[in-house]
XYZ file of C-alpha atoms in Angstrom:
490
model
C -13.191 -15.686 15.011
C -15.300 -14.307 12.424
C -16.891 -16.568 10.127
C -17.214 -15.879 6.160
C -20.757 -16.667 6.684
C -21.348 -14.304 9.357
C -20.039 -11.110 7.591
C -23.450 -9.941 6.631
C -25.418 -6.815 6.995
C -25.121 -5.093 9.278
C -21.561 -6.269 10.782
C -21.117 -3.302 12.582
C -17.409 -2.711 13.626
C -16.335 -1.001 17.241
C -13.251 0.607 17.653
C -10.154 -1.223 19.817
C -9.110 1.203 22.930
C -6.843 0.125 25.640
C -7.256 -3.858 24.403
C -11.319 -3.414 24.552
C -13.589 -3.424 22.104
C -15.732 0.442 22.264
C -19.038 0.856 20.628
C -19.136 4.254 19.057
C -21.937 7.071 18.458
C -21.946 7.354 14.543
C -21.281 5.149 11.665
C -20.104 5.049 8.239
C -21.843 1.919 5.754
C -19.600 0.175 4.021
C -20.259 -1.241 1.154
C -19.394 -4.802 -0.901
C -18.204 -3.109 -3.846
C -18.843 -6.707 -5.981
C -22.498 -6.489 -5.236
C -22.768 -2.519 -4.098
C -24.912 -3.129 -1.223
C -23.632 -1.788 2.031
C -23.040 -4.929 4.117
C -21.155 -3.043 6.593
C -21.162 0.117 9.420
C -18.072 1.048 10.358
C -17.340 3.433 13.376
C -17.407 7.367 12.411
C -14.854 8.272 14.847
C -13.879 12.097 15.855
C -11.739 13.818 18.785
C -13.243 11.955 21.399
C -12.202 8.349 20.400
C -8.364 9.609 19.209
C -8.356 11.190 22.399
C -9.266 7.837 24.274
C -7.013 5.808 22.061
C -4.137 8.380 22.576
C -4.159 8.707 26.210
C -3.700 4.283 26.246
C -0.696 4.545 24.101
C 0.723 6.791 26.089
C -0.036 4.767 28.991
C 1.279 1.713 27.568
C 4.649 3.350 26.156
C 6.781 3.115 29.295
C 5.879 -0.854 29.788
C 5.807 -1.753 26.247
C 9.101 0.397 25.489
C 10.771 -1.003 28.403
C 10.478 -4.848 27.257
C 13.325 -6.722 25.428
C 13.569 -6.883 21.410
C 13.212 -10.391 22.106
C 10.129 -9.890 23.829
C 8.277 -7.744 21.504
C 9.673 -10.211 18.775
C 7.766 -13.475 19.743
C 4.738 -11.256 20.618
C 4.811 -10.287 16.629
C 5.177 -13.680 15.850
C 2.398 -14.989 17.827
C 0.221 -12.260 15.917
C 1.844 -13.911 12.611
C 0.293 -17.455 13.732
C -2.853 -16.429 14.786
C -3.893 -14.612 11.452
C -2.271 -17.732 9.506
C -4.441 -19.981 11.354
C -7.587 -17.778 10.499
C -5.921 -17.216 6.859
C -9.067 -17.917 4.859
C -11.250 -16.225 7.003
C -9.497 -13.059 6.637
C -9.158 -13.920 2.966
C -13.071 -14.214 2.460
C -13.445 -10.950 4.683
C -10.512 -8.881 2.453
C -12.268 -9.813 -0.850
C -15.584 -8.965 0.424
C -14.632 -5.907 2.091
C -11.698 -4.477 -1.049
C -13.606 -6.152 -3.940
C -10.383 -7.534 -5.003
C -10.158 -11.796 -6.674
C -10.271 -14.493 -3.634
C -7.062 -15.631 -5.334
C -5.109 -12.488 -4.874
C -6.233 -11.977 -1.074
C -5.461 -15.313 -0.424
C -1.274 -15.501 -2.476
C -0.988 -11.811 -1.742
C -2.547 -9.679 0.667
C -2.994 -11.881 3.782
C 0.261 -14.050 3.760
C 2.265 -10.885 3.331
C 0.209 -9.287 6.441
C 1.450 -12.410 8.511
C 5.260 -12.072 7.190
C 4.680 -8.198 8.136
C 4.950 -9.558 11.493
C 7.262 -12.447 11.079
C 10.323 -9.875 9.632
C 10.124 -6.903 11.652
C 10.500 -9.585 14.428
C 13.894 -10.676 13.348
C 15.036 -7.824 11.495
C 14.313 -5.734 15.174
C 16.880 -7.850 17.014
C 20.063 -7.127 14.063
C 20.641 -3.706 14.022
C 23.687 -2.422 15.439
C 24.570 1.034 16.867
C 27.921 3.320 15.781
C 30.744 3.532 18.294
C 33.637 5.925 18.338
C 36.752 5.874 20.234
C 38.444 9.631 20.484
C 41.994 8.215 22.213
C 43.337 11.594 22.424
C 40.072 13.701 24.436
C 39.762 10.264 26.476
C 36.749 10.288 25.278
C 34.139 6.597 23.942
C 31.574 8.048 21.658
C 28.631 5.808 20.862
C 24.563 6.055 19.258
C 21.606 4.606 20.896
C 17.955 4.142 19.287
C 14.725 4.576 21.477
C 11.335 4.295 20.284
C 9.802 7.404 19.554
C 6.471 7.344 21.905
C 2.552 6.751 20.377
C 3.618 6.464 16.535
C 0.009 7.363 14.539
C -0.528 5.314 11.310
C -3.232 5.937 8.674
C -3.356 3.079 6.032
C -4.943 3.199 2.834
C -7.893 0.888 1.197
C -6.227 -1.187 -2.042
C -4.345 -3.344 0.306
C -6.007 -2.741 3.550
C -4.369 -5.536 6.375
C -1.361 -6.013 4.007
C 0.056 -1.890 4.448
C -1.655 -1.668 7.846
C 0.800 -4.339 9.427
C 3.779 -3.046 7.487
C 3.180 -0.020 9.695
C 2.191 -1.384 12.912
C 4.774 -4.145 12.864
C 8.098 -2.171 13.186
C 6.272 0.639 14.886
C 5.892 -1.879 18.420
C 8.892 -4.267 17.392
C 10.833 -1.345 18.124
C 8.778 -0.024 21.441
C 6.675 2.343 20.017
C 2.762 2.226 20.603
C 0.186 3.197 18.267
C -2.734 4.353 17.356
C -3.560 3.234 13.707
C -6.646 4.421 11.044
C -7.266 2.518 8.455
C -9.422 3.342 5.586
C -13.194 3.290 6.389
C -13.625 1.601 3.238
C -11.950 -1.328 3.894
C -11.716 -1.914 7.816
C -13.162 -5.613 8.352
C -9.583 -7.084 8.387
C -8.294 -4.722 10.727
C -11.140 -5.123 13.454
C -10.780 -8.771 13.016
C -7.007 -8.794 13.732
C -7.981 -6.790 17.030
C -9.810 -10.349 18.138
C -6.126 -11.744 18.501
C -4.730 -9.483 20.498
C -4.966 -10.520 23.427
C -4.020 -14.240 22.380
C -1.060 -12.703 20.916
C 0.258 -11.019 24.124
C -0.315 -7.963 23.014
C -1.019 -5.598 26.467
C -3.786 -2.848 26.433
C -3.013 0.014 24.590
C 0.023 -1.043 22.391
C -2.278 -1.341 19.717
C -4.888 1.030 19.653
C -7.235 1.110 16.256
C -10.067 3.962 15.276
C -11.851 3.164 12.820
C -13.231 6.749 10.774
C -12.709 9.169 7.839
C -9.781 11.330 7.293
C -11.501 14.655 7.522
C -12.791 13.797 11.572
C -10.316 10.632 12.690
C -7.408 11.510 10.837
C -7.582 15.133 11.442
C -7.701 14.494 14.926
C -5.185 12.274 14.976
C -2.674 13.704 12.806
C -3.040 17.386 15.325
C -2.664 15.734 18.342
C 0.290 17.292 20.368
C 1.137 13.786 21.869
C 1.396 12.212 18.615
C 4.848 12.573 17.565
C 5.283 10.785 14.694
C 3.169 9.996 11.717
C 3.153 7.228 9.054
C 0.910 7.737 6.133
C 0.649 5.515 2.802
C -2.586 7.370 0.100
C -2.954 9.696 -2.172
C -0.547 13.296 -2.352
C -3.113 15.398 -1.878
C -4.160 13.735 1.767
C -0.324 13.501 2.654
C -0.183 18.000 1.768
C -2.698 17.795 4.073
C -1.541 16.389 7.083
C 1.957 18.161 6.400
C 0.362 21.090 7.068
C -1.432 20.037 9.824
C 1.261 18.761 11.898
C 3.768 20.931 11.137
C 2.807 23.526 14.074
C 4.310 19.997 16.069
C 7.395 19.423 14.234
C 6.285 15.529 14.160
C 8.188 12.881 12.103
C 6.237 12.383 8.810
C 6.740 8.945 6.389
C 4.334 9.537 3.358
C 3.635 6.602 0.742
C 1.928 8.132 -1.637
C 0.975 7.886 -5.290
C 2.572 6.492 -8.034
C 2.484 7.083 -12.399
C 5.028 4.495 -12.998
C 6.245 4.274 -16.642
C 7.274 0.922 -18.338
C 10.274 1.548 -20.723
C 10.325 -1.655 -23.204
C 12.952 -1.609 -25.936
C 13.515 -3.540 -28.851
C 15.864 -6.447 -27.620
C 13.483 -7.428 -24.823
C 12.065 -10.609 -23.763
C 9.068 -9.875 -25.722
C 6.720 -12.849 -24.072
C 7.730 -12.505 -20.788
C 7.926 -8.380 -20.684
C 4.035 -8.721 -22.133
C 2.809 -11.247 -19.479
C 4.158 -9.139 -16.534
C 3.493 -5.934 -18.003
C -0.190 -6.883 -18.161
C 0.138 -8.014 -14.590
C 1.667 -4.688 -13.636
C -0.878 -2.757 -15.053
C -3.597 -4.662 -14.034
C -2.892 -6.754 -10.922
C -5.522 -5.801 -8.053
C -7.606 -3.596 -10.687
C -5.021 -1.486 -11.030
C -5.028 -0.342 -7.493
C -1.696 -0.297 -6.499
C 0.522 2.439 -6.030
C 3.540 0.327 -8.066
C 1.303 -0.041 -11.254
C 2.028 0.474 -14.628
C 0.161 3.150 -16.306
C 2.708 4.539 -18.974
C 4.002 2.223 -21.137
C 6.735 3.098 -23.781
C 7.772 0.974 -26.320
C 10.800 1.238 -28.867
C 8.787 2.217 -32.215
C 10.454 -0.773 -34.089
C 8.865 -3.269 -31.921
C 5.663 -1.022 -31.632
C 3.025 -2.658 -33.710
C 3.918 -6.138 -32.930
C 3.565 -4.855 -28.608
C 0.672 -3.902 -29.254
C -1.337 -6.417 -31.316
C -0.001 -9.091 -28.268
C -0.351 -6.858 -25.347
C -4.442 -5.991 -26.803
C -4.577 -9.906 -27.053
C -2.925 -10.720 -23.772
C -5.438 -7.666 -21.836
C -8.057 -9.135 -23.307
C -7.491 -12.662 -21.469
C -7.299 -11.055 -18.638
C -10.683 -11.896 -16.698
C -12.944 -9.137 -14.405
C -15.693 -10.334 -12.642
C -17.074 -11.821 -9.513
C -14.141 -12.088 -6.933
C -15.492 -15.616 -5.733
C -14.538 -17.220 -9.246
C -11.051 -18.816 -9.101
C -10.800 -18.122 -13.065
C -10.925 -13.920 -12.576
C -7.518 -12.170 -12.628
C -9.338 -8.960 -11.311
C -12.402 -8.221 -9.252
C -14.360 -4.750 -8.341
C -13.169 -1.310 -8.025
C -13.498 -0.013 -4.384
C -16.478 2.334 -4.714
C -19.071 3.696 -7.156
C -17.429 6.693 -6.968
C -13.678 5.320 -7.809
C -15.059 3.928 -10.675
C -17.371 6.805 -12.117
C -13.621 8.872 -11.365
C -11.855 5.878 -13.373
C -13.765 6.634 -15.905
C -13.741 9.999 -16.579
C -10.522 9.336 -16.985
C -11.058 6.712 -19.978
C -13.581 9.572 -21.538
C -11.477 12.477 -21.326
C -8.628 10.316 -23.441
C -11.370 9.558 -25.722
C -12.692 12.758 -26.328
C -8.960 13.501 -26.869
C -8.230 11.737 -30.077
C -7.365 8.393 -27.934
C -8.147 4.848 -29.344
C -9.181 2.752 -26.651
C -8.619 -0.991 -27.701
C -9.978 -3.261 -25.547
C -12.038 -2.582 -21.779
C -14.065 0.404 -20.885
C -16.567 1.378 -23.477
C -15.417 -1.496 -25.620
C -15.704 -4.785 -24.003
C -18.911 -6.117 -22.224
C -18.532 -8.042 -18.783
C -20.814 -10.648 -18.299
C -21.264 -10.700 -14.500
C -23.496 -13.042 -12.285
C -26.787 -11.452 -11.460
C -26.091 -10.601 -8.008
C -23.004 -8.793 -9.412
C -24.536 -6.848 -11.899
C -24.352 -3.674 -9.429
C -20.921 -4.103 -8.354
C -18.237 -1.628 -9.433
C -16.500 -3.302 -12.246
C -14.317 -2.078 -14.878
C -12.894 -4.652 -17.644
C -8.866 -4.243 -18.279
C -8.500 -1.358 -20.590
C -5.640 -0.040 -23.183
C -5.371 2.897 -25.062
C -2.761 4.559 -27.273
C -2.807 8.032 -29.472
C -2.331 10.096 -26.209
C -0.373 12.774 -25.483
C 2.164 12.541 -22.623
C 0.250 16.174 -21.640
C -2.962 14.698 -21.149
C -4.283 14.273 -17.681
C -4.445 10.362 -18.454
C -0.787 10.625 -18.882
C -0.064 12.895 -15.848
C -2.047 12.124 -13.305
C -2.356 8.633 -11.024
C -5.548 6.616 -11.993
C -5.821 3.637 -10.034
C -7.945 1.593 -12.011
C -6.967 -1.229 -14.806
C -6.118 1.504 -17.278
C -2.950 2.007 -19.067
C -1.456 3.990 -22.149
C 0.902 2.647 -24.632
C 3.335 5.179 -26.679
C 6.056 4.531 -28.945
C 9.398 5.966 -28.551
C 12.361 6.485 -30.771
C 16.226 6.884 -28.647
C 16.742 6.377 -25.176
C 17.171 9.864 -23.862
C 13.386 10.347 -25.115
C 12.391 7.584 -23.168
C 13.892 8.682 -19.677
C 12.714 12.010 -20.487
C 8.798 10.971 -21.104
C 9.209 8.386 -17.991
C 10.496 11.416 -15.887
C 8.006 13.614 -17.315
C 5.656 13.136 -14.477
C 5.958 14.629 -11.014
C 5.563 11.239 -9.535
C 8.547 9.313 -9.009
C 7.542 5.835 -7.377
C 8.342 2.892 -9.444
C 9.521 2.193 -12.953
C 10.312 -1.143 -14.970
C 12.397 -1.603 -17.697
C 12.962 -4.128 -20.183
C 16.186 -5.248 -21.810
C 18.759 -7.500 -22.654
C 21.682 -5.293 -22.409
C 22.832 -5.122 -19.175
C 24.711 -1.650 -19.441
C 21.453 -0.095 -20.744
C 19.756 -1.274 -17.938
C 22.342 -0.162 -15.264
C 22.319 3.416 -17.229
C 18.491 3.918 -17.935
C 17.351 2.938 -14.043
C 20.148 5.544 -12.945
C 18.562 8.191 -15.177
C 15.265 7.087 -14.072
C 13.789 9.544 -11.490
C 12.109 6.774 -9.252
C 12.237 4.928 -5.631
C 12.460 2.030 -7.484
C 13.633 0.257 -10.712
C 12.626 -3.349 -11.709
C 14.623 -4.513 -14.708
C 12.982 -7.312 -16.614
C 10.733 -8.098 -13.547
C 8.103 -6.090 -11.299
C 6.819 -6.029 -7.958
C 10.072 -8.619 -6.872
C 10.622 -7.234 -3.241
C 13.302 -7.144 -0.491
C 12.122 -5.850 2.665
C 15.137 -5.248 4.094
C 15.694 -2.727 1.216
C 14.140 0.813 0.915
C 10.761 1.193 -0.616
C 9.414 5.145 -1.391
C 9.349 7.233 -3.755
C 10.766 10.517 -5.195
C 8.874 14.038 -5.822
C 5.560 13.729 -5.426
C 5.247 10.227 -4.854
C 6.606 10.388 -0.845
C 8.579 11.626 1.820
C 11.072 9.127 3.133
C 11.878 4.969 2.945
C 10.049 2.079 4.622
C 11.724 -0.979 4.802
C 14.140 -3.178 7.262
C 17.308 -0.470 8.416
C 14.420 2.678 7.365
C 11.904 1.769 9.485
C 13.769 1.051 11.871
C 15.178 4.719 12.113
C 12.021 6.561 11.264
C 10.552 4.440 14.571
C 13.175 5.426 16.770
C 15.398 8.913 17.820
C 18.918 8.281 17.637
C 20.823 9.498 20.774
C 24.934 9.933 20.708
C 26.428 9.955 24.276
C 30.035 11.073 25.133
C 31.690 9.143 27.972
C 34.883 10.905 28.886
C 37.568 8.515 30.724
């Protein structure tokens, strides 16, 4: 297993075809974005490789489909040991490779990649199918659920092992095989869960992954004709993308996709508790996560007194070198994510927006060897119009806007005013407002006096722009398999 120690330049990462590691042609760098120095090639795969990685799915399905729930359920949970017993080496690589703290790889990202596993191997063997009796045709109705064929995911960078295995685990528990791309930004994690594998009982060619860009491995993988079905969590404008391209197929499409979740905060909240997990929601992993808060809207009674604390509270909340225990928040992904972060903060700016605290305003004082990294300090602003493209469109940095509001119906109708519809949180004491406002609400999902507190059994997507069906326990299990009624006549 890969050491810490050993991921230095030039790692270069080979795609995993038919349970065999495959050098390819071209590569990608990668780069650390704490330090921005590539450390990293990654493989630039096209055609060719999907093909390869295709054609061993499909070879695999009939085996691998074939086998027991039980059976694909403890080889899950071997995969679920193996990466906790190499836990803080795939901690070390995620932080590297994502820029994000040590601390939030290691509570967040890589134990929830190893419970991927752990629940999609009990929740496969609890499902039950319908049944129908029709006493006067003399006829027993009842549904069955097979696996679908080679299921093709495409995962996203800001939580790279973490969304990769919530795809691949209930695409094989249920006897699918796959083919899987995850972002070639962040694909260290992903290559070194391919070194279990085999240990895990996983045959050749039930997990197949090809490392590449969207543009060449996506493409390719998302227009193949033996690809039926395809899983996709990233931005909306990727996911219009491959709608297009695989409709000529009619293939089953899951998109997870982005997110301008509003925080509704009215005057009988929890004050010090709604301001120490609003700052984590719009802040946690530098912002980068599709169920962040970037609109916050706060009764105008309670206004000035949100603000002064929330300011305060941002300000505490520490950027810099991922290594250091004491950060809450480490790099942005890429130079260019943060120059586009950015613009964002200038455009508000040159809009009449006060920025209180982070970008522009606040210094970092970074280590020396981080002093070319891609950081961005938590930032705040306020004096923006719910028109602005701050307002509208999804960041994905450690930004966020704070508004006040004055009834209730204006607050549901600036939180809806978006044509995302992911997440939303809202914050009171009065439990019929609650019930009433996350009705009105048009998102996914609604955390009252919380955020980020998660199920999996229970639906996650979003609404408008923000996806195309649910993931979770019961949803993935249908979007993974075809439902099949037969009629037995007696």
């Amino acid at each position: 297993m890969l050491k810490n120690s050993e991921v230095r330049p030039n790692l270069v990462l080979e795609n995993f075809i038919g349970g065999k590691f495959v050098s390819c042609q071209q590569h990608i760098d990668s780069y650390d974005p704490s330090t921005g120095e590539v450390y990293c090639k990654v493989p630039d795969s096209g055609k060719e490789e999907v093909d390869a990685a295709v054609a061993a799915a499909k070879d695999a399905f009939p085996q691998w489909s074939a086998c027991s729930p039980q059976q694909r359920a403890d080889v899950l949970n071997k995969l679920a040991d193996l990466i906790e017993a190499d836990m803080e080496e795939f901690v070390q690589a995620e932080s590297r490779d994502q820029g994000k703290t040590i601390i939030f790889a290691r509570t967040v990202d890589i134990p929830r990649a190893a419970y991927n596993f752990r629940f999609f191997a009990s929740s496969v063997l609890h499902h039950t199918t319908d049944c129908s009796l029709m006493d006067h045709m003399g006829c027993l109705n009842y549904t069955i659920r097979c696996p679908v064929g080679v299921a093709g995911l495409i995962s996203p960078w800001n939580l790279p092992l973490y969304l990769l295995t919530w795809k691949i685990a209930p695409a094989i528990a249920t006897g699918n095989t796959v083919v899987a791309k995850p972002s070639e930004m962040t694909s260290v994690t992903a290559w070194m869960m391919c070194k279990l594998m085999q240990r895990a009982g996983v045959p050749p060619g039930v997990i197949n992954i090809v490392f590449g860009t969207g543009p060449k491995a996506g493409d390719a993988l998302v227009g193949h004709p033996d690809v039926p079905l395809i899983s996709f969590t990233g931005s909306t404008k990727t996911a219009q993308r491959i709608t297009e391209r695989s409709a000529p197929f009619c293939k089953k499409l899951s998109l997870e996709l982005g997110g301008k979740n509003p925080a509704i905060i009215f005057a009988d909240a929890d004050l010090d508790k709604c301001i120490e997990t609003t700052v984590r929601s719009s802040f946690s992993n530098q912002g980068e996560i599709c169920l962040c808060t970037s609109r916050i809207y706060v009764e105008r009674s309670i206004y000035a007194e949100f603000l002064e604390k929330f300011v305060a509270a941002a300000k505490k909340w520490k950027t810099g070198a991922p290594f250091d225990p004491s950060n809450n928040n480490g790099a942005l992904i890429s130079k260019e994510h943060l120059e586009k972060v950015r613009s964002f903060v200038a455009a508000a700016k040159s809009e009449g927006g006060v920025i209180h605290c982070g970008e522009g305003v606040d210094k970092l004082d970074l280590p020396e060897r981080n002093k070319s990294g891609f950081f961005m300090p938590a930032t705040v602003i306020t004096g923006i119009s719910d028109t602005s493209s701050i307002m509208q469109e999804e960041v994905f940095g450690p930004v966020t806007c704070i508004s006040p509001f004055d009834t209730e119906d204006e607050a549901v109708s600036r939180g809806n005013g978006v044509r995302y519809g992911l997440a939303a949180t809202v914050w009171s004491r009065d439990v019929g407002r609650v019930h009433r406002v996350a009705q009105r609400l048009q998102a996914g999902l609604v955390w009252t006096n919380c955020w980020l507190v998660r199920d999996l059994n229970l639906p996650f997507g979003g609404m408008k722009s923000s996806g195309v069906g649910r993931e979770g326990g019961k949803d993935s299990y249908h979007f993974f398999t075809e439902v099949k009624t037969i009629t037995i006549k007696h």
